[in-house]
């Protein structure tokens, strides 16, 4: 999750500067929702770890868009 947050902070910082706040906020929220529901059906540890990284990416995106 922390690796996704590390990558998401830079990515969503740029997106918020370029597109405003609304679109990146909805994108980050959809990343969180999709990855959390997909992690319910994870078949291995590594799939679960990747999905948690995507969750971290969205969580960092939400914090940057709201800040």
mmCIF file of N, CA, C and O in Angstrom:
data_model
loop_
_atom_site.group_PDB
_atom_site.id
_atom_site.type_symbol
_atom_site.label_atom_id
_atom_site.label_comp_id
_atom_site.label_asym_id
_atom_site.label_seq_id
_atom_site.Cartn_x
_atom_site.Cartn_y
_atom_site.Cartn_z
ATOM 1 N N UNK A 1 0.813 -1.179 0.000
ATOM 2 C CA UNK A 1 0.000 0.000 0.000
ATOM 3 C C UNK A 1 0.865 1.254 0.000
ATOM 4 O O UNK A 1 0.528 2.219 -0.638
ATOM 5 N N UNK A 2 2.001 1.211 0.700
ATOM 6 C CA UNK A 2 2.845 2.393 0.754
ATOM 7 C C UNK A 2 3.530 2.668 -0.578
ATOM 8 O O UNK A 2 3.764 3.822 -0.925
ATOM 9 N N UNK A 3 3.831 1.626 -1.339
ATOM 10 C CA UNK A 3 4.423 1.842 -2.663
ATOM 11 C C UNK A 3 3.415 2.518 -3.585
ATOM 12 O O UNK A 3 3.780 3.412 -4.348
ATOM 13 N N UNK A 4 2.175 2.100 -3.517
ATOM 14 C CA UNK A 4 1.133 2.754 -4.310
ATOM 15 C C UNK A 4 0.917 4.193 -3.887
ATOM 16 O O UNK A 4 0.700 5.072 -4.731
ATOM 17 N N UNK A 5 0.985 4.456 -2.601
ATOM 18 C CA UNK A 5 0.838 5.828 -2.111
ATOM 19 C C UNK A 5 2.008 6.692 -2.567
ATOM 20 O O UNK A 5 1.831 7.863 -2.895
ATOM 21 N N UNK A 6 3.191 6.112 -2.601
ATOM 22 C CA UNK A 6 4.367 6.840 -3.074
ATOM 23 C C UNK A 6 4.204 7.238 -4.535
ATOM 24 O O UNK A 6 4.468 8.376 -4.921
ATOM 25 N N UNK A 7 3.747 6.306 -5.358
ATOM 26 C CA UNK A 7 3.551 6.611 -6.779
ATOM 27 C C UNK A 7 2.332 7.506 -7.008
ATOM 28 O O UNK A 7 2.351 8.375 -7.878
ATOM 29 N N UNK A 8 1.285 7.291 -6.242
ATOM 30 C CA UNK A 8 0.058 8.053 -6.419
ATOM 31 C C UNK A 8 0.184 9.512 -6.036
ATOM 32 O O UNK A 8 -0.502 10.366 -6.606
ATOM 33 N N UNK A 9 1.049 9.815 -5.086
ATOM 34 C CA UNK A 9 1.182 11.211 -4.672
ATOM 35 C C UNK A 9 1.729 12.072 -5.806
ATOM 36 O O UNK A 9 1.233 13.169 -6.047
ATOM 37 N N UNK A 10 2.707 11.580 -6.511
ATOM 38 C CA UNK A 10 3.229 12.342 -7.646
ATOM 39 C C UNK A 10 2.280 12.378 -8.818
ATOM 40 O O UNK A 10 2.075 13.416 -9.445
ATOM 41 N N UNK A 11 1.674 11.238 -9.108
ATOM 42 C CA UNK A 11 0.761 11.143 -10.245
ATOM 43 C C UNK A 11 -0.464 12.016 -10.055
ATOM 44 O O UNK A 11 -0.820 12.818 -10.933
ATOM 45 N N UNK A 12 -1.106 11.918 -8.923
ATOM 46 C CA UNK A 12 -2.321 12.700 -8.703
ATOM 47 C C UNK A 12 -2.019 14.163 -8.421
ATOM 48 O O UNK A 12 -2.878 15.015 -8.632
ATOM 49 N N UNK A 13 -0.834 14.488 -7.977
ATOM 50 C CA UNK A 13 -0.442 15.888 -7.871
ATOM 51 C C UNK A 13 -0.424 16.553 -9.228
ATOM 52 O O UNK A 13 -0.932 17.661 -9.416
ATOM 53 N N UNK A 14 0.149 15.856 -10.196
ATOM 54 C CA UNK A 14 0.174 16.388 -11.558
ATOM 55 C C UNK A 14 -1.220 16.450 -12.179
ATOM 56 O O UNK A 14 -1.565 17.417 -12.854
ATOM 57 N N UNK A 15 -2.021 15.399 -11.949
ATOM 58 C CA UNK A 15 -3.369 15.381 -12.508
ATOM 59 C C UNK A 15 -4.246 16.474 -11.923
ATOM 60 O O UNK A 15 -5.040 17.088 -12.646
ATOM 61 N N UNK A 16 -4.123 16.740 -10.635
ATOM 62 C CA UNK A 16 -4.916 17.803 -10.016
ATOM 63 C C UNK A 16 -4.495 19.181 -10.524
ATOM 64 O O UNK A 16 -5.330 20.064 -10.681
ATOM 65 N N UNK A 17 -3.217 19.363 -10.782
ATOM 66 C CA UNK A 17 -2.764 20.634 -11.343
ATOM 67 C C UNK A 17 -3.262 20.822 -12.768
ATOM 68 O O UNK A 17 -3.580 21.930 -13.180
ATOM 69 N N UNK A 18 -3.333 19.752 -13.522
ATOM 70 C CA UNK A 18 -3.694 19.841 -14.923
ATOM 71 C C UNK A 18 -5.205 19.854 -15.147
ATOM 72 O O UNK A 18 -5.701 20.617 -15.963
ATOM 73 N N UNK A 19 -5.948 19.000 -14.449
ATOM 74 C CA UNK A 19 -7.382 18.816 -14.721
ATOM 75 C C UNK A 19 -8.292 19.450 -13.684
ATOM 76 O O UNK A 19 -9.505 19.376 -13.808
ATOM 77 N N UNK A 20 -7.774 19.987 -12.628
ATOM 78 C CA UNK A 20 -8.622 20.448 -11.535
ATOM 79 C C UNK A 20 -8.760 19.359 -10.489
ATOM 80 O O UNK A 20 -8.012 18.393 -10.490
ATOM 81 N N UNK A 21 -9.737 19.500 -9.622
ATOM 82 C CA UNK A 21 -9.856 18.539 -8.523
ATOM 83 C C UNK A 21 -10.883 17.445 -8.770
ATOM 84 O O UNK A 21 -10.752 16.346 -8.267
ATOM 85 N N UNK A 22 -11.938 17.754 -9.492
ATOM 86 C CA UNK A 22 -13.065 16.820 -9.559
ATOM 87 C C UNK A 22 -12.725 15.519 -10.277
ATOM 88 O O UNK A 22 -12.966 14.434 -9.749
ATOM 89 N N UNK A 23 -12.196 15.581 -11.481
ATOM 90 C CA UNK A 23 -11.912 14.346 -12.236
ATOM 91 C C UNK A 23 -10.892 13.442 -11.562
ATOM 92 O O UNK A 23 -11.129 12.238 -11.455
ATOM 93 N N UNK A 24 -9.752 13.976 -11.107
ATOM 94 C CA UNK A 24 -8.818 13.079 -10.395
ATOM 95 C C UNK A 24 -9.382 12.509 -9.096
ATOM 96 O O UNK A 24 -9.057 11.383 -8.722
ATOM 97 N N UNK A 25 -10.254 13.253 -8.416
ATOM 98 C CA UNK A 25 -10.864 12.737 -7.199
ATOM 99 C C UNK A 25 -11.772 11.558 -7.512
ATOM 100 O O UNK A 25 -11.742 10.534 -6.822
ATOM 101 N N UNK A 26 -12.583 11.666 -8.562
ATOM 102 C CA UNK A 26 -13.427 10.538 -8.960
ATOM 103 C C UNK A 26 -12.590 9.363 -9.450
ATOM 104 O O UNK A 26 -12.933 8.207 -9.198
ATOM 105 N N UNK A 27 -11.492 9.637 -10.135
ATOM 106 C CA UNK A 27 -10.601 8.574 -10.590
ATOM 107 C C UNK A 27 -9.978 7.841 -9.400
ATOM 108 O O UNK A 27 -9.935 6.612 -9.364
ATOM 109 N N UNK A 28 -9.507 8.591 -8.421
ATOM 110 C CA UNK A 28 -8.906 7.979 -7.228
ATOM 111 C C UNK A 28 -9.930 7.160 -6.452
ATOM 112 O O UNK A 28 -9.631 6.062 -5.978
ATOM 113 N N UNK A 29 -11.144 7.679 -6.340
ATOM 114 C CA UNK A 29 -12.187 6.952 -5.632
ATOM 115 C C UNK A 29 -12.553 5.665 -6.358
ATOM 116 O O UNK A 29 -12.783 4.624 -5.730
ATOM 117 N N UNK A 30 -12.583 5.722 -7.684
ATOM 118 C CA UNK A 30 -12.884 4.497 -8.439
ATOM 119 C C UNK A 30 -11.745 3.491 -8.327
ATOM 120 O O UNK A 30 -11.995 2.277 -8.272
ATOM 121 N N UNK A 31 -10.484 3.941 -8.276
ATOM 122 C CA UNK A 31 -9.359 3.033 -8.045
ATOM 123 C C UNK A 31 -9.532 2.294 -6.721
ATOM 124 O O UNK A 31 -9.339 1.077 -6.643
ATOM 125 N N UNK A 32 -9.910 3.028 -5.681
ATOM 126 C CA UNK A 32 -10.081 2.408 -4.372
ATOM 127 C C UNK A 32 -11.224 1.403 -4.387
ATOM 128 O O UNK A 32 -11.081 0.278 -3.909
ATOM 129 N N UNK A 33 -12.361 1.806 -4.943
ATOM 130 C CA UNK A 33 -13.530 0.927 -4.932
ATOM 131 C C UNK A 33 -13.290 -0.352 -5.721
ATOM 132 O O UNK A 33 -13.584 -1.456 -5.248
ATOM 133 N N UNK A 34 -12.725 -0.227 -6.917
ATOM 134 C CA UNK A 34 -12.499 -1.400 -7.767
ATOM 135 C C UNK A 34 -11.451 -2.320 -7.150
ATOM 136 O O UNK A 34 -11.632 -3.543 -7.101
ATOM 137 N N UNK A 35 -10.366 -1.754 -6.651
ATOM 138 C CA UNK A 35 -9.300 -2.609 -6.112
ATOM 139 C C UNK A 35 -9.703 -3.265 -4.796
ATOM 140 O O UNK A 35 -9.288 -4.396 -4.520
ATOM 141 N N UNK A 36 -10.511 -2.601 -3.997
ATOM 142 C CA UNK A 36 -10.952 -3.228 -2.745
ATOM 143 C C UNK A 36 -11.894 -4.394 -3.023
ATOM 144 O O UNK A 36 -11.791 -5.442 -2.388
ATOM 145 N N UNK A 37 -12.823 -4.230 -3.973
ATOM 146 C CA UNK A 37 -13.708 -5.342 -4.300
ATOM 147 C C UNK A 37 -12.962 -6.460 -5.028
ATOM 148 O O UNK A 37 -13.260 -7.631 -4.839
ATOM 149 N N UNK A 38 -11.982 -6.107 -5.844
ATOM 150 C CA UNK A 38 -11.210 -7.133 -6.536
ATOM 151 C C UNK A 38 -10.315 -7.906 -5.572
ATOM 152 O O UNK A 38 -10.018 -9.079 -5.806
ATOM 153 N N UNK A 39 -9.889 -7.258 -4.492
ATOM 154 C CA UNK A 39 -9.038 -7.970 -3.535
ATOM 155 C C UNK A 39 -9.808 -9.062 -2.793
ATOM 156 O O UNK A 39 -9.196 -9.964 -2.222
ATOM 157 N N UNK A 40 -11.121 -8.988 -2.810
ATOM 158 C CA UNK A 40 -11.907 -10.073 -2.217
ATOM 159 C C UNK A 40 -11.732 -11.378 -2.976
ATOM 160 O O UNK A 40 -11.856 -12.453 -2.399
ATOM 161 N N UNK A 41 -11.458 -11.275 -4.268
ATOM 162 C CA UNK A 41 -11.330 -12.467 -5.101
ATOM 163 C C UNK A 41 -9.879 -12.766 -5.467
ATOM 164 O O UNK A 41 -9.622 -13.476 -6.436
ATOM 165 N N UNK A 42 -8.940 -12.241 -4.712
ATOM 166 C CA UNK A 42 -7.526 -12.475 -5.012
ATOM 167 C C UNK A 42 -7.187 -13.958 -4.857
ATOM 168 O O UNK A 42 -7.562 -14.589 -3.877
ATOM 169 N N UNK A 43 -6.478 -14.473 -5.848
ATOM 170 C CA UNK A 43 -6.156 -15.898 -5.852
ATOM 171 C C UNK A 43 -4.801 -16.214 -5.224
ATOM 172 O O UNK A 43 -4.533 -17.358 -4.922
ATOM 173 N N UNK A 44 -3.961 -15.213 -5.076
ATOM 174 C CA UNK A 44 -2.653 -15.438 -4.470
ATOM 175 C C UNK A 44 -2.236 -14.192 -3.687
ATOM 176 O O UNK A 44 -2.868 -13.136 -3.775
ATOM 177 N N UNK A 45 -1.158 -14.349 -2.966
ATOM 178 C CA UNK A 45 -0.653 -13.231 -2.183
ATOM 179 C C UNK A 45 -0.219 -12.087 -3.084
ATOM 180 O O UNK A 45 -0.444 -10.916 -2.768
ATOM 181 N N UNK A 46 0.419 -12.381 -4.208
ATOM 182 C CA UNK A 46 0.956 -11.331 -5.073
ATOM 183 C C UNK A 46 -0.146 -10.548 -5.768
ATOM 184 O O UNK A 46 -0.021 -9.337 -5.962
ATOM 185 N N UNK A 47 -1.215 -11.210 -6.123
ATOM 186 C CA UNK A 47 -2.364 -10.501 -6.692
ATOM 187 C C UNK A 47 -2.949 -9.566 -5.632
ATOM 188 O O UNK A 47 -3.280 -8.410 -5.914
ATOM 189 N N UNK A 48 -3.059 -10.060 -4.417
ATOM 190 C CA UNK A 48 -3.559 -9.241 -3.320
ATOM 191 C C UNK A 48 -2.639 -8.045 -3.060
ATOM 192 O O UNK A 48 -3.099 -6.932 -2.823
ATOM 193 N N UNK A 49 -1.321 -8.262 -3.120
ATOM 194 C CA UNK A 49 -0.361 -7.183 -2.887
ATOM 195 C C UNK A 49 -0.459 -6.106 -3.965
ATOM 196 O O UNK A 49 -0.395 -4.905 -3.660
ATOM 197 N N UNK A 50 -0.635 -6.501 -5.206
ATOM 198 C CA UNK A 50 -0.780 -5.523 -6.292
ATOM 199 C C UNK A 50 -2.074 -4.730 -6.123
ATOM 200 O O UNK A 50 -2.101 -3.501 -6.312
ATOM 201 N N UNK A 51 -3.133 -5.417 -5.750
ATOM 202 C CA UNK A 51 -4.400 -4.721 -5.551
ATOM 203 C C UNK A 51 -4.333 -3.761 -4.365
ATOM 204 O O UNK A 51 -4.936 -2.687 -4.395
ATOM 205 N N UNK A 52 -3.597 -4.125 -3.346
ATOM 206 C CA UNK A 52 -3.417 -3.198 -2.224
ATOM 207 C C UNK A 52 -2.563 -2.004 -2.625
ATOM 208 O O UNK A 52 -2.760 -0.900 -2.127
ATOM 209 N N UNK A 53 -1.613 -2.195 -3.552
ATOM 210 C CA UNK A 53 -0.834 -1.067 -4.061
ATOM 211 C C UNK A 53 -1.729 -0.106 -4.839
ATOM 212 O O UNK A 53 -1.578 1.115 -4.744
ATOM 213 N N UNK A 54 -2.667 -0.654 -5.604
ATOM 214 C CA UNK A 54 -3.617 0.190 -6.332
ATOM 215 C C UNK A 54 -4.517 0.937 -5.342
ATOM 216 O O UNK A 54 -4.853 2.106 -5.552
ATOM 217 N N UNK A 55 -4.871 0.298 -4.253
ATOM 218 C CA UNK A 55 -5.641 0.965 -3.208
ATOM 219 C C UNK A 55 -4.850 2.124 -2.611
ATOM 220 O O UNK A 55 -5.390 3.204 -2.377
ATOM 221 N N UNK A 56 -3.569 1.913 -2.384
ATOM 222 C CA UNK A 56 -2.712 2.984 -1.880
ATOM 223 C C UNK A 56 -2.572 4.122 -2.862
ATOM 224 O O UNK A 56 -2.539 5.297 -2.476
ATOM 225 N N UNK A 57 -2.521 3.794 -4.139
ATOM 226 C CA UNK A 57 -2.461 4.823 -5.179
ATOM 227 C C UNK A 57 -3.704 5.698 -5.114
ATOM 228 O O UNK A 57 -3.625 6.923 -5.170
ATOM 229 N N UNK A 58 -4.855 5.070 -4.991
ATOM 230 C CA UNK A 58 -6.092 5.837 -4.899
ATOM 231 C C UNK A 58 -6.199 6.630 -3.609
ATOM 232 O O UNK A 58 -6.707 7.754 -3.603
ATOM 233 N N UNK A 59 -5.723 6.078 -2.509
ATOM 234 C CA UNK A 59 -5.775 6.787 -1.224
ATOM 235 C C UNK A 59 -4.904 8.038 -1.253
ATOM 236 O O UNK A 59 -5.294 9.096 -0.737
ATOM 237 N N UNK A 60 -3.734 7.937 -1.853
ATOM 238 C CA UNK A 60 -2.875 9.124 -1.987
ATOM 239 C C UNK A 60 -3.518 10.134 -2.922
ATOM 240 O O UNK A 60 -3.424 11.341 -2.698
ATOM 241 N N UNK A 61 -4.188 9.638 -3.955
ATOM 242 C CA UNK A 61 -4.881 10.540 -4.871
ATOM 243 C C UNK A 61 -6.000 11.296 -4.190
ATOM 244 O O UNK A 61 -6.187 12.487 -4.429
ATOM 245 N N UNK A 62 -6.737 10.616 -3.339
ATOM 246 C CA UNK A 62 -7.807 11.307 -2.614
ATOM 247 C C UNK A 62 -7.254 12.368 -1.675
ATOM 248 O O UNK A 62 -7.800 13.459 -1.580
ATOM 249 N N UNK A 63 -6.187 12.063 -0.997
ATOM 250 C CA UNK A 63 -5.645 13.048 -0.061
ATOM 251 C C UNK A 63 -5.075 14.265 -0.806
ATOM 252 O O UNK A 63 -5.228 15.385 -0.343
ATOM 253 N N UNK A 64 -4.472 14.054 -1.956
ATOM 254 C CA UNK A 64 -3.931 15.178 -2.707
ATOM 255 C C UNK A 64 -5.022 16.011 -3.350
ATOM 256 O O UNK A 64 -4.896 17.232 -3.461
ATOM 257 N N UNK A 65 -6.085 15.376 -3.790
ATOM 258 C CA UNK A 65 -7.172 16.133 -4.413
ATOM 259 C C UNK A 65 -7.962 16.917 -3.379
ATOM 260 O O UNK A 65 -8.509 17.978 -3.687
ATOM 261 N N UNK A 66 -8.050 16.422 -2.171
ATOM 262 C CA UNK A 66 -8.799 17.122 -1.129
ATOM 263 C C UNK A 66 -7.993 18.195 -0.441
ATOM 264 O O UNK A 66 -8.551 19.085 0.172
ATOM 265 N N UNK A 67 -6.695 18.133 -0.540
ATOM 266 C CA UNK A 67 -5.820 19.041 0.207
ATOM 267 C C UNK A 67 -5.809 20.411 -0.370
ATOM 268 O O UNK A 67 -5.732 20.816 -1.383
#
